[in-house]
Coordinates of C-alpha atoms and ligand atoms in Angstrom, one line a residue:
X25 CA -72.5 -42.9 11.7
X26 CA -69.3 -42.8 10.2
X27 CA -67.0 -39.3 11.2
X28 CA -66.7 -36.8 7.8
X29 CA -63.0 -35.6 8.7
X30 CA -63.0 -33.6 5.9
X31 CA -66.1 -31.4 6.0
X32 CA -66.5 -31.2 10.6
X33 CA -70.1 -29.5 10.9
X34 CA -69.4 -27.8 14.0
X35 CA -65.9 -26.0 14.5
X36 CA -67.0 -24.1 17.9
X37 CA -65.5 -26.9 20.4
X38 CA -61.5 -26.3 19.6
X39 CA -60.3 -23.4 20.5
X40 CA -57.4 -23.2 18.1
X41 CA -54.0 -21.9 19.4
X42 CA -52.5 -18.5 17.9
X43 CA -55.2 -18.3 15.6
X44 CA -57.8 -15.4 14.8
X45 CA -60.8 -18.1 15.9
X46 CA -63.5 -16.0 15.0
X47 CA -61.9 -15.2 11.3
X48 CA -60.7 -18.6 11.3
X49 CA -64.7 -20.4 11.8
X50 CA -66.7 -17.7 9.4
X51 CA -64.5 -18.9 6.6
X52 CA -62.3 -22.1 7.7
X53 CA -58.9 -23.2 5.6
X54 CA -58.3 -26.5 6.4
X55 CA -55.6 -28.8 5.0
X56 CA -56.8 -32.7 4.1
X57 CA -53.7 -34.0 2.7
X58 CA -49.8 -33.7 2.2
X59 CA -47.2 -34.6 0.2
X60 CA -43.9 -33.4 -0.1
X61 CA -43.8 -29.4 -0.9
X62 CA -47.9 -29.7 -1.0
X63 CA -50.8 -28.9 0.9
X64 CA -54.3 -30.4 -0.2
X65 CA -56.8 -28.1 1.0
X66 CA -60.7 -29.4 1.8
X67 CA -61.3 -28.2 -1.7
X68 CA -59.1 -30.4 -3.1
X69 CA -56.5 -27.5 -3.7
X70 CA -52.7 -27.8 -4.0
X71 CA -51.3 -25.5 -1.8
X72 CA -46.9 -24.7 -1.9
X73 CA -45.8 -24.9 1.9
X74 CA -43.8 -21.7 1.9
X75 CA -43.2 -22.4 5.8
X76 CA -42.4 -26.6 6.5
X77 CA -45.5 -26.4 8.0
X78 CA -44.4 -24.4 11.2
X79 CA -40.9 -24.2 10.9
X80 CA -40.6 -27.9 11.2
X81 CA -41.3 -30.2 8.2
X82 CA -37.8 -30.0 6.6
X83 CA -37.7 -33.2 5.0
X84 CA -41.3 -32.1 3.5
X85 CA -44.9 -34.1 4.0
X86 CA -45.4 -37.6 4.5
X87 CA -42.2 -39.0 4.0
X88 CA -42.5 -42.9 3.3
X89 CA -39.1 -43.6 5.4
X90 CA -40.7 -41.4 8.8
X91 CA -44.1 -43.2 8.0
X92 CA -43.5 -46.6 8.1
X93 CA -40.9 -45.8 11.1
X94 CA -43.4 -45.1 13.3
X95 CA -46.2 -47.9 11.9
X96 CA -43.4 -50.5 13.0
X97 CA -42.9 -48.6 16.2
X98 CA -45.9 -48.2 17.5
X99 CA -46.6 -51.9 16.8
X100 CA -43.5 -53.2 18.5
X101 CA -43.6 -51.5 21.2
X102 CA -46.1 -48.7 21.9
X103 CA -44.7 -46.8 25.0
X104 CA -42.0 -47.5 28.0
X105 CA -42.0 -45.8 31.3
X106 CA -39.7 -43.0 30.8
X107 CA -38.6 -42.6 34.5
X108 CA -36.0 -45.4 35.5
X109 CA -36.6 -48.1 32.0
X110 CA -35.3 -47.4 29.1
X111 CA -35.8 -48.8 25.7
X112 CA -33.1 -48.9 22.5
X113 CA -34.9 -46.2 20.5
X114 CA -34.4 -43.1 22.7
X115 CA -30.5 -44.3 23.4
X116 CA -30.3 -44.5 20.1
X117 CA -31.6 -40.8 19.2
X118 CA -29.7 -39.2 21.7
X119 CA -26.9 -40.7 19.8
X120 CA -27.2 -39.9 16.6
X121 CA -27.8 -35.9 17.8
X122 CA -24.8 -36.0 19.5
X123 CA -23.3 -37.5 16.5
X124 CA -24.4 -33.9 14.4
X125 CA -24.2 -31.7 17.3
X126 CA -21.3 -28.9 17.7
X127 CA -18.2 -30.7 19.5
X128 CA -18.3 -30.4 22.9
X129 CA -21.8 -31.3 23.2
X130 CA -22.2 -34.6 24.8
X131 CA -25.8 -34.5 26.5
X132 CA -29.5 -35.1 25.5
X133 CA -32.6 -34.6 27.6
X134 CA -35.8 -35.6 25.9
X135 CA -39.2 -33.4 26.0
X136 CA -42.1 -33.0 23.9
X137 CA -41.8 -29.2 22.1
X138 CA -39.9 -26.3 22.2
X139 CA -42.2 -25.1 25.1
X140 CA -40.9 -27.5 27.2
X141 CA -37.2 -27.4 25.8
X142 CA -37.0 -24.5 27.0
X143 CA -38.1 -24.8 30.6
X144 CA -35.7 -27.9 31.1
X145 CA -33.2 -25.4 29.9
X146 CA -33.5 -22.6 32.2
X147 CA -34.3 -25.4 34.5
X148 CA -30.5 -27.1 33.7
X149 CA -28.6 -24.0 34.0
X150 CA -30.4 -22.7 37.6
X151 CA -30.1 -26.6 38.8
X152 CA -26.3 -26.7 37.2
X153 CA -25.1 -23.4 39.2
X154 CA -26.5 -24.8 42.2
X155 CA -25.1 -28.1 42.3
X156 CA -21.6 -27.0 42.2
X157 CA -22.3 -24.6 44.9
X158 CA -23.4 -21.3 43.4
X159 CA -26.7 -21.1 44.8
X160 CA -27.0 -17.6 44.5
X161 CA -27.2 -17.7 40.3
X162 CA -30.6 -17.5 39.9
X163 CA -31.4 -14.3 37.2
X164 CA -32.1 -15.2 33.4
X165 CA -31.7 -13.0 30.8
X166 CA -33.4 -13.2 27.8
X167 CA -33.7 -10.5 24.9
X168 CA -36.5 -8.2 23.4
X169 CA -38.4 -9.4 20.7
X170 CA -37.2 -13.0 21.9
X171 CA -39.7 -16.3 21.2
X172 CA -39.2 -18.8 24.2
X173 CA -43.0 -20.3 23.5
X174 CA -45.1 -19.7 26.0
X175 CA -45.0 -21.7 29.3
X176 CA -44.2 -19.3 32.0
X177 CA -40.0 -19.4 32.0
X178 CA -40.5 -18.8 28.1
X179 CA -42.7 -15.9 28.2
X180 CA -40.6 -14.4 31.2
X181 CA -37.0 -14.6 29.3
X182 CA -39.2 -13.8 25.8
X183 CA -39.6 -10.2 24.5
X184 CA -42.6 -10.7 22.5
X185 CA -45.4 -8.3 24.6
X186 CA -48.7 -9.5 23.5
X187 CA -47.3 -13.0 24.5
X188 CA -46.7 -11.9 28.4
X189 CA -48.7 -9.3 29.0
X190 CA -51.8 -11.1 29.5
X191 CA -50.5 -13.5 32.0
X192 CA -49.6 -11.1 35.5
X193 CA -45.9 -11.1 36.9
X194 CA -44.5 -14.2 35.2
X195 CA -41.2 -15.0 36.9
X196 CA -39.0 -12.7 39.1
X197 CA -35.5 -12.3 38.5
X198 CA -35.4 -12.1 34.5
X199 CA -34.1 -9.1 32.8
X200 CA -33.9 -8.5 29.2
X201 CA -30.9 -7.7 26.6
X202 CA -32.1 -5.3 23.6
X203 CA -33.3 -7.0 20.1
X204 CA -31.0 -6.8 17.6
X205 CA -33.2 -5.2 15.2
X206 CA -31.8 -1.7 13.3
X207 CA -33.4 -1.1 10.2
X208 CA -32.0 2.4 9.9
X209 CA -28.7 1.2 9.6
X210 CA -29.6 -2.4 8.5
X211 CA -32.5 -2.6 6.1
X212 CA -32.3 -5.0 3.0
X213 CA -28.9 -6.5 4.1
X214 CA -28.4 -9.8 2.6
X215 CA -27.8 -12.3 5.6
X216 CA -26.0 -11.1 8.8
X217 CA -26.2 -7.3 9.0
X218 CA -22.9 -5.3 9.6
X219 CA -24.5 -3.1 12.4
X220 CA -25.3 -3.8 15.8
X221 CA -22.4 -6.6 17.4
X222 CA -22.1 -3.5 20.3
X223 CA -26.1 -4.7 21.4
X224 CA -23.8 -7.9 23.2
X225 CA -22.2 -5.2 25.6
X226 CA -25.4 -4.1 26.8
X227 CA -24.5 -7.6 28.9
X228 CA -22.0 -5.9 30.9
X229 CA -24.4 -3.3 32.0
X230 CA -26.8 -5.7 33.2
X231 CA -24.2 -7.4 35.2
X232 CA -22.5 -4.4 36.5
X233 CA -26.3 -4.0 37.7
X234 CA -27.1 -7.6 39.3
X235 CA -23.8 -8.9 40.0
X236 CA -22.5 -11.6 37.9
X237 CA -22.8 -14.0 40.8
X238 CA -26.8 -14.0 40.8
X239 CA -27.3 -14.7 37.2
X240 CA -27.4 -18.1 35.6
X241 CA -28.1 -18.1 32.4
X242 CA -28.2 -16.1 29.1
X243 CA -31.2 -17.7 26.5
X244 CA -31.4 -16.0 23.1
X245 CA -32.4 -16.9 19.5
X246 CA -29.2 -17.7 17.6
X247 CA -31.4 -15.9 14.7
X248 CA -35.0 -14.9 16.0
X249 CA -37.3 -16.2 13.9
X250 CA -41.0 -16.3 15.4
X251 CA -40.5 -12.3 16.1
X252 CA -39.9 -11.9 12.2
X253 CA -36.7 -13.1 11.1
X254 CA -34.2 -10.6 13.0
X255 CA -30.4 -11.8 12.3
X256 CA -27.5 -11.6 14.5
X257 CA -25.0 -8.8 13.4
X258 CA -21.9 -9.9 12.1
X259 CA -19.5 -9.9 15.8
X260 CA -22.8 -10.9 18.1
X261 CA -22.8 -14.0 18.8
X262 CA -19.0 -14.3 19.6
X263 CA -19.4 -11.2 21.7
X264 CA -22.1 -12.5 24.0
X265 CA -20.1 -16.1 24.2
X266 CA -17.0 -14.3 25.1
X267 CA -18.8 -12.0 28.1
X268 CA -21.0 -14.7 29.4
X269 CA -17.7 -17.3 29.9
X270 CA -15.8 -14.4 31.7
X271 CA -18.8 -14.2 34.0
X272 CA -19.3 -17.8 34.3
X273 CA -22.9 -17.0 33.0
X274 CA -24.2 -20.0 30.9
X275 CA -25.2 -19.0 27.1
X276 CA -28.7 -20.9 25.7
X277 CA -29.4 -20.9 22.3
X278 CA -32.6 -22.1 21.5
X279 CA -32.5 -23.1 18.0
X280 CA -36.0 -24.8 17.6
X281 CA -36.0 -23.3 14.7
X282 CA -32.8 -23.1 13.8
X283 CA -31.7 -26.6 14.6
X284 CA -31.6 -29.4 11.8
X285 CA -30.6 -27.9 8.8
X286 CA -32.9 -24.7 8.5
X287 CA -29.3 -22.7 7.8
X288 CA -27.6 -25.0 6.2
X289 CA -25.7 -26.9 8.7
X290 CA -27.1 -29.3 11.4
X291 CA -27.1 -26.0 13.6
X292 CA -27.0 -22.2 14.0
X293 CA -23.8 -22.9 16.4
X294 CA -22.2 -24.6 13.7
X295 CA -23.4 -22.1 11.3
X296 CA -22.3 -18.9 12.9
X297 CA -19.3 -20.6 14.5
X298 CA -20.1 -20.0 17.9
X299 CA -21.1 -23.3 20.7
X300 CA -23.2 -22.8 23.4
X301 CA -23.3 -24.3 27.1
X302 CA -26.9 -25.8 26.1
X303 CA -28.9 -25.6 23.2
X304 CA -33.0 -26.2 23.2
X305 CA -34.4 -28.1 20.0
X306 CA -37.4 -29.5 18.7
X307 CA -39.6 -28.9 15.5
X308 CA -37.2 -30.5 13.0
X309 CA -36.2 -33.6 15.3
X310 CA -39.0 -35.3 14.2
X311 CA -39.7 -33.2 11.1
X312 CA -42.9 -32.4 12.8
X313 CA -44.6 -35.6 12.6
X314 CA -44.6 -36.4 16.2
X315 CA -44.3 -33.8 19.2
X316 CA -40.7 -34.2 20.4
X317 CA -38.0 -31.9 21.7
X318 CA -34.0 -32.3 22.4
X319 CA -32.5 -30.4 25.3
X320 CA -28.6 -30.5 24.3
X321 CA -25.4 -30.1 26.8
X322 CA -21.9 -30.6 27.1
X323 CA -20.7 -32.7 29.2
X324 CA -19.3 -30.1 32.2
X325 CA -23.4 -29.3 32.0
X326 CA -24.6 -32.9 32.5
X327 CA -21.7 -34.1 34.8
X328 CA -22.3 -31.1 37.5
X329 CA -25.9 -33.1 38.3
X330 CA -24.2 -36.4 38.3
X331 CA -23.2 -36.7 42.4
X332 CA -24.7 -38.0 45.5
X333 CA -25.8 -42.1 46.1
X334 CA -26.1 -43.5 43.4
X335 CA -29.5 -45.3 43.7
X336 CA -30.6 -41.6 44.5
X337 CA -32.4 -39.1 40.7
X338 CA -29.9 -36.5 39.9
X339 CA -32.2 -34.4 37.9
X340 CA -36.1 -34.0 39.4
X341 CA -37.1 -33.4 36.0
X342 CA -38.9 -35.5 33.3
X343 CA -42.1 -35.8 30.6
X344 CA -43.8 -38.4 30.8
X345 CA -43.7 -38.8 27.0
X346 CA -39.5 -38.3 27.7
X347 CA -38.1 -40.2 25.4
X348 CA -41.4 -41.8 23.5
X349 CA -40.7 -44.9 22.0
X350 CA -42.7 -43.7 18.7
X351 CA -41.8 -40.7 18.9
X352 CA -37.8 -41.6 18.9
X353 CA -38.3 -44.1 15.8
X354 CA -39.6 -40.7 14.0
X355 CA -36.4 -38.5 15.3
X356 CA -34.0 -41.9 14.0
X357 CA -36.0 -41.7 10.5
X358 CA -35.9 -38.2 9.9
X359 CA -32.1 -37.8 11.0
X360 CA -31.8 -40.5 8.3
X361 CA -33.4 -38.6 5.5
X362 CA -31.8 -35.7 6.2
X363 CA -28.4 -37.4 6.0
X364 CA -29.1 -39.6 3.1
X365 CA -30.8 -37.0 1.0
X366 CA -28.0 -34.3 2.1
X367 CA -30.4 -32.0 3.1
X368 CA -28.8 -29.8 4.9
X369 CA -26.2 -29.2 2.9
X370 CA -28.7 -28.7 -0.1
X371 CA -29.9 -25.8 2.4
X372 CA -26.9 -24.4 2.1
X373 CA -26.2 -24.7 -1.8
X374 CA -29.7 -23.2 -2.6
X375 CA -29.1 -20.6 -0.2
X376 CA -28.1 -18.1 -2.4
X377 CA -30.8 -18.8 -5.1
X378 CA -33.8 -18.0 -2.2
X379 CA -31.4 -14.8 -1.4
X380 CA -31.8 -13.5 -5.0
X381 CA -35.1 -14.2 -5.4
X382 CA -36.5 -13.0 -2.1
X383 CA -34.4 -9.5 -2.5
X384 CA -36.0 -9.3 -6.0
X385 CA -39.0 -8.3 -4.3
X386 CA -37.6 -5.0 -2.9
X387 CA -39.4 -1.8 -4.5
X388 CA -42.3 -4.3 -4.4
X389 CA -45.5 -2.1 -2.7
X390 CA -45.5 -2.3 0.7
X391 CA -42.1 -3.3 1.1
X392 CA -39.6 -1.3 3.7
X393 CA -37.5 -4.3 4.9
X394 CA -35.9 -7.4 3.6
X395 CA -34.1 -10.2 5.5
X396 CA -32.7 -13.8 4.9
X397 CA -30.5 -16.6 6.4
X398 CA -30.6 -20.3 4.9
X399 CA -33.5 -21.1 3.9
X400 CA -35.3 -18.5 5.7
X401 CA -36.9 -14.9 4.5
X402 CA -38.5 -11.8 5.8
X403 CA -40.6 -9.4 4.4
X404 CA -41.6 -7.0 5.9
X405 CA -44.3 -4.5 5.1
X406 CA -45.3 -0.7 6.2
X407 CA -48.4 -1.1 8.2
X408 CA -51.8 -0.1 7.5
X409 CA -51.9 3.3 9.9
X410 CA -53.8 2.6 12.6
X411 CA -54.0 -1.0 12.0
X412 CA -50.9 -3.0 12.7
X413 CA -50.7 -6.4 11.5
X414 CA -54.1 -6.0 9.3
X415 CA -51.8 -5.5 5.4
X416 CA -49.6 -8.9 6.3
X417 CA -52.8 -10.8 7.3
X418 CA -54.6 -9.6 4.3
X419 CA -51.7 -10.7 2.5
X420 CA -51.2 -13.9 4.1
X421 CA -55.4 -14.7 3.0
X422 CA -54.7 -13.8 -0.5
X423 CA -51.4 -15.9 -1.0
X424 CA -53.3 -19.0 0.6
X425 CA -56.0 -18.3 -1.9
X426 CA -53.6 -18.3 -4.8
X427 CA -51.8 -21.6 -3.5
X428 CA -49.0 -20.6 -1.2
X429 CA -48.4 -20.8 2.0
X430 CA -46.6 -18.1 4.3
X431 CA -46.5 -16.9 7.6
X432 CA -46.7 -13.5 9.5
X433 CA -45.9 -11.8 12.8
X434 CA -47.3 -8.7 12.8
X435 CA -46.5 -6.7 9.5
X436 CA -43.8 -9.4 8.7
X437 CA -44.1 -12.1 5.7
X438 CA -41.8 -15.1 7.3
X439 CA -40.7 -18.1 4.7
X440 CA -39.0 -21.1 6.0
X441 CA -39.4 -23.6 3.3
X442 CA -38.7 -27.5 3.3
X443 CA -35.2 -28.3 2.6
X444 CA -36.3 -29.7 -0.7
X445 CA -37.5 -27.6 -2.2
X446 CA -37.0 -26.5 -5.8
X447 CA -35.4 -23.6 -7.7
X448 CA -39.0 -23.7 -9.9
X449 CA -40.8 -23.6 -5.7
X450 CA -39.2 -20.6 -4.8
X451 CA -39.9 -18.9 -8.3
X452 CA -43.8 -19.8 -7.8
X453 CA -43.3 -18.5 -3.9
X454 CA -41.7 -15.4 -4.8
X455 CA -44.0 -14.7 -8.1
X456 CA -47.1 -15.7 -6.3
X457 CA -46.0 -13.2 -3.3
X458 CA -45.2 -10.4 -5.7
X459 CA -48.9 -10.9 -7.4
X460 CA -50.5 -10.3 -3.9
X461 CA -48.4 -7.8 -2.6
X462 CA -48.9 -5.9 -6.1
X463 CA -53.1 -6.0 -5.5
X464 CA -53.3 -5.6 -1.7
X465 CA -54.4 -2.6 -0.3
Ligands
PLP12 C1 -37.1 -20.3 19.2 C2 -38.4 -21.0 19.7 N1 -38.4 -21.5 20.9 C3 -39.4 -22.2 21.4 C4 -40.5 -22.4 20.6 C5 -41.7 -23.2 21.1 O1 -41.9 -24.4 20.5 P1 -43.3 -25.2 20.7 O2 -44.3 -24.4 19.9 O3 -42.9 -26.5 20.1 O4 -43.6 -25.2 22.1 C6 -40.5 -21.9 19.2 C7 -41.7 -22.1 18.4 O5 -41.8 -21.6 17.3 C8 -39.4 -21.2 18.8 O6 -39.4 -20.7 17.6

């Protein structure tokens, strides 16, 4: 008998990832279709994507160009060793990245999410320190309220609790910066808050504490957004550049969210001026139609592993899906949209516009904080006493029901729509989220 995708009679087999499974399988919302800024729910309901899926469509759903990309791909030729062949696809990729990276970085290394971008990263940086003879830099700081995902480097450098406290000791030698999160001083700013660049000395502390010669790396969000949207103050970024270069202490940003065009440029370096040592990507490579992530480097990064015989592997690290044929012919189309529709920079010229309209919603009920970048917003909302995270779930049920999709962290709306959307989108986001904020308890 033939399979009914669209109506599965038994939903107890997947165990779905960061989802409320029990919630989820007494009263199921499941998506059938997609084009553009729309859902198709089961029902046959059009539903706004308020959030590029998960931080990741930016070109929007089913884009012919990324389609048929991958159709010829996969048809041509399905999959290539990724250790020691190669194939013109994934050469190709790594190009054109470079090509709309910050100068400086020269260096791709291919895995398959932001999970595993983020290993190879704090991977790199403990691998880099030791091959020129620094053995001893081994520490990795991360910050509070940091999003790494969730394999076990991640969820030691991340700051988010309920994501490592279930999971024993994680890895030794990590210590944490403070989030950059001050609402006392801070709430309702308009992009990067005034307050806070002094958080970046809280560096020197920790290496007055460990020594600068046992720490390696330095991994933070250029803007956090999984923890609920918290920017960097205005002075940050450059601060924790300049102290981690005196220390010769590498700086990560992870900018899976960030990277491709989510602020209006290709990245948050680029954005906020500031270039790291190494910089973790995924999401947006591929605009989330085939897993795929993009490890970035400079060149003094790379060249460090490049020694020894040379029939000998510099690097013992690799995916098997490094690289993936299919998935590279997605990353080559969806760099192409980007650039031929402009979307990035149409990010940045309808920045403003999602500022006003998301800050029209202060003095809305519920509503103590408000926060924006690009084209990503935060809102967040006084909890329920007692019951953290129950007002913003109830709220994220209601907008779905009225045909908008958000996202929340705890008590915190998060927005992060496609790059194309509309002026007459973010109206319908914003009016639709008003509505339900206006009716919820
Ligand atoms: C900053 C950051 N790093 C890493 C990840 C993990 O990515 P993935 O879910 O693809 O493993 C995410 C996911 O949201 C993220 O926001």
């Amino acid at each position: 008998m033939a399979l009914d995708r669209k109506t599965p009679n038994d939903l107890n087999a997947f165990w779905m990832p960061f989802t409320a499974n029990r919630q989820f399988k007494k009263a199921p919302r499941m998506f059938v279709g997609a084009k553009d800024m729309h859902y198709t729910t089961a029902e046959g309901r059009q539903v706004l994507d308020g959030t590029a899926g998960l931080w990741c469509c930016n070109a929007g759903h089913c884009r012919p160009k990324i389609s048929e990309a991958i159709a010829r791909q996969a048809a041509e030729l399905d999959y290539a060793p990724a250790f020691q062949m190669g194939h013109p696809a994934a050469f190709e990729l790594a190009n054109r990245i470079i090509e709309i990276a910050p100068e400086g970085m020269e260096h791709v290394f291919y895995t398959n999410s932001g999970s595993e971008s983020v290993e190879t990263a704090l991977k790199l940086a403990i691998g880099y320190h030791r091959a020129r003879g620094e053995g001893s830099r081994t520490r990795l700081i991360g910050r509070e309220r940091g999003y790494h995902g969730v394999n076990f480097g991640g969820i030691s450098v991340g700051g988010i609790v309920t994501n490592r406290k279930m999971f024993g000791t994680l890895l030794a030698g990590v210590d944490h910066l403070p989030h950059t999160h001050l609402p006392a001083q801070n709430a309702f700013t308009k992009g990067q808050p005034e307050h806070g660049a002094h958080l970046a000395d809280e560096l020197e502390r920790i290496v007055a504490l460990h020594g600068a010669d046992t720490i390696a790396a330095v991994i933070v969000e250029p803007m956090s957004g999984s923890t609920g949207v918290l920017l960097p103050p205005k002075g940050y970024l450059e601060k924790l550049r300049a102290i981690t270069k005196k220390h010769g202490i590498l700086l990560i940003f992870d900018e899976v969210i960030t990277g491709y065009g989510r602020l209006g440029a290709p990245f948050a370096a680029q954005h906020y001026g500031v270039t790291p040592d190494i910089m973790t990507t995924a999401k947006g490579l591929t605009n989330g139609v085939i897993p795929m992530g993009a490890v970035i480097t400079t060149a003094e990064v790379h060249d460090a592993f490049m020694q020894g015989p040379e029939h000998m592997i510099e690097l013992f690290h690799g995916y098997t899906y490094s690289g993936n044929p299919v998935a590279a012919a997605a990353g080559i189309a969806t760099l192409e949209t980007y650039k031929e529709e402009g979307l990035f920079e149409r990010a940045a010229e309808l920045a403003p516009y999602w500022q006003e309209a998301l800050h029209s919603l202060k003095g809305t009920r519920h509503v103590i904080d408000i926060r924006n970048e690009g084209l990503i917003g935060a809102v967040e909302l006084e909890p329920i006493a007692g019951t953290p995270a129950k007002r913003a779930f109830d709220a994220f049920l209601k907008a779905y029901e009225k045909g908008i999709l958000i996202r929340t962290t705890g008590d915190i709306i998060a927005m992060s729509p496609p790059l194309i959307i509309e002026k007459a989108h973010i109206d319908q986001l914003i009016g639709t989220l008003k509505e339900v904020l206006d009716t919820l308890e």
